[in-house]
Coordinates of C-alpha atoms in Angstrom, one line a residue:
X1 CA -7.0 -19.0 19.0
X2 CA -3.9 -18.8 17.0
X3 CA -1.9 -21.5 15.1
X4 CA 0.7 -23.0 16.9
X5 CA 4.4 -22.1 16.0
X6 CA 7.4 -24.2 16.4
X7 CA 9.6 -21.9 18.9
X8 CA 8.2 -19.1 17.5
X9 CA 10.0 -19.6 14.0
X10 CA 6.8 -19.5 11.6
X11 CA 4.7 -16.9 13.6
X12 CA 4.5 -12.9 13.2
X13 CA 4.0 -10.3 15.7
X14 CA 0.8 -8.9 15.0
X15 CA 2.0 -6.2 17.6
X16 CA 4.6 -5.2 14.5
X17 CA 2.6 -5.2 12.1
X18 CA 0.1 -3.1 13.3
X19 CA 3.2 -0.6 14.2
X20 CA 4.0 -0.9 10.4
X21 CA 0.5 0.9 9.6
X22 CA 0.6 3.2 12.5
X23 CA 4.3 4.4 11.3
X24 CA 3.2 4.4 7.9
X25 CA 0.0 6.3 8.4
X26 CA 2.3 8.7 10.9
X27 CA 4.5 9.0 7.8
X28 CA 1.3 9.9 5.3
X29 CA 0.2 12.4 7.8
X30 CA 3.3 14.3 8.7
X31 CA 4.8 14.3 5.0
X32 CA 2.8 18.0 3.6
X33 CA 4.1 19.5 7.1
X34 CA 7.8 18.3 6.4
X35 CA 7.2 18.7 2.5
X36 CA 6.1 22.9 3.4
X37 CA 9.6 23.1 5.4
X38 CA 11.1 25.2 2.5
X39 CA 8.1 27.6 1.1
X40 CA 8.9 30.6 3.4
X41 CA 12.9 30.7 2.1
X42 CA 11.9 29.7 -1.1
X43 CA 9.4 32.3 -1.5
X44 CA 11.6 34.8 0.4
X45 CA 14.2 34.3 -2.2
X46 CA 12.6 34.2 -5.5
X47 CA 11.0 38.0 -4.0
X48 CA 14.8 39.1 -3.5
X49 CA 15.4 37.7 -7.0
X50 CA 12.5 39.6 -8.5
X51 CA 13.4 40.5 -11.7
X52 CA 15.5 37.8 -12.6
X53 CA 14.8 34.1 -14.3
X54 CA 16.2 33.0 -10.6
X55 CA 12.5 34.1 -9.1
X56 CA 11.0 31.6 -11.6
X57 CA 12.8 29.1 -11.3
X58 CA 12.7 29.2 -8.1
X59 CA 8.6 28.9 -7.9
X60 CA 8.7 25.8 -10.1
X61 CA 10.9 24.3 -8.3
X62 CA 9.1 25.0 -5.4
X63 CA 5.9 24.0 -7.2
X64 CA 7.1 20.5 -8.4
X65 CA 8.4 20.3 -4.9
X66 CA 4.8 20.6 -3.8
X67 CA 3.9 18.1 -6.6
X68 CA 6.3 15.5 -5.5
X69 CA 5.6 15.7 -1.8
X70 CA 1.6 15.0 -2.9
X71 CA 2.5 12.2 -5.1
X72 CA 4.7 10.4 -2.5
X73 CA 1.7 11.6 0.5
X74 CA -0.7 9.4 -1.8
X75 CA 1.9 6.2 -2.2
X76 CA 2.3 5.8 1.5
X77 CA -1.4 6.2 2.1
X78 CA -1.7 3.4 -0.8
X79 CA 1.6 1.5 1.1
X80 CA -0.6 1.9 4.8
X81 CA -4.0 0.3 3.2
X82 CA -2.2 -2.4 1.5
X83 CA -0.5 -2.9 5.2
X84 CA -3.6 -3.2 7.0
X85 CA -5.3 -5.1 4.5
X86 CA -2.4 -7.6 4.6
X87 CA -2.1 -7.5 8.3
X88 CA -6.5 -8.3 8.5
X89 CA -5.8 -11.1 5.7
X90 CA -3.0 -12.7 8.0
X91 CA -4.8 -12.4 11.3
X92 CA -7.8 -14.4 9.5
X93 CA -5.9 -16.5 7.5
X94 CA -3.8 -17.7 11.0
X95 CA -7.5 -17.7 13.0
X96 CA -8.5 -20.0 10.3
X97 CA -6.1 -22.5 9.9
X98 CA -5.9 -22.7 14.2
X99 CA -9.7 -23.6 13.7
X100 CA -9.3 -26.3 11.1
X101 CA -6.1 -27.5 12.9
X102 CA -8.8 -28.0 15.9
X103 CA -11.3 -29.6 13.8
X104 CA -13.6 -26.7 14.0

């Protein structure tokens, strides 16, 4: 049972919100793929630059690049559990007030 909704104005899709955490979690997983999209040039470079500050640079850049990408892996795996756990606490929260409204 589900609370009631006047023409559908006070009511969420749990159907989106579940798409929320599945693009979010899709997100999470794919992001160290897309993030390693620039170590073969990068590498590839900084050996053609050997010699030179450039090839240094270019591995820290290429490490804080790494750094970045696993910082913003671990907010939207932090951003997905907070989205499910919100999506759970709705679903019981609506399940609970359709009860009460029904003098369960």
């Amino acid at each position: 049972m589900s609370t009631p909704a006047a023409n559908g104005q006070f009511s969420l899709s749990g159907q989106a919100m579940n798409g929320a955490v599945a693009a979010l979690n899709g997100m999470a997983l794919n992001n160290p793929t897309v993030g390693a999209v620039a170590d073969e040039s990068t590498n590839a470079a900084a050996t053609a630059h050997s010699g030179w500050d450039t090839a240094g640079a270019l591995r820290a850049a290429l490490a804080e690049w790494h750094e970045q990408v696993a910082e913003l892996t671990a907010r939207l795996n932090q951003n997905s559990a907070a989205m499910e756990q919100t999506t759970l606490n709705y679903h019981s929260t609506n399940f609970s007030i359709a009860d009460a409204m029904n003098g369960k």
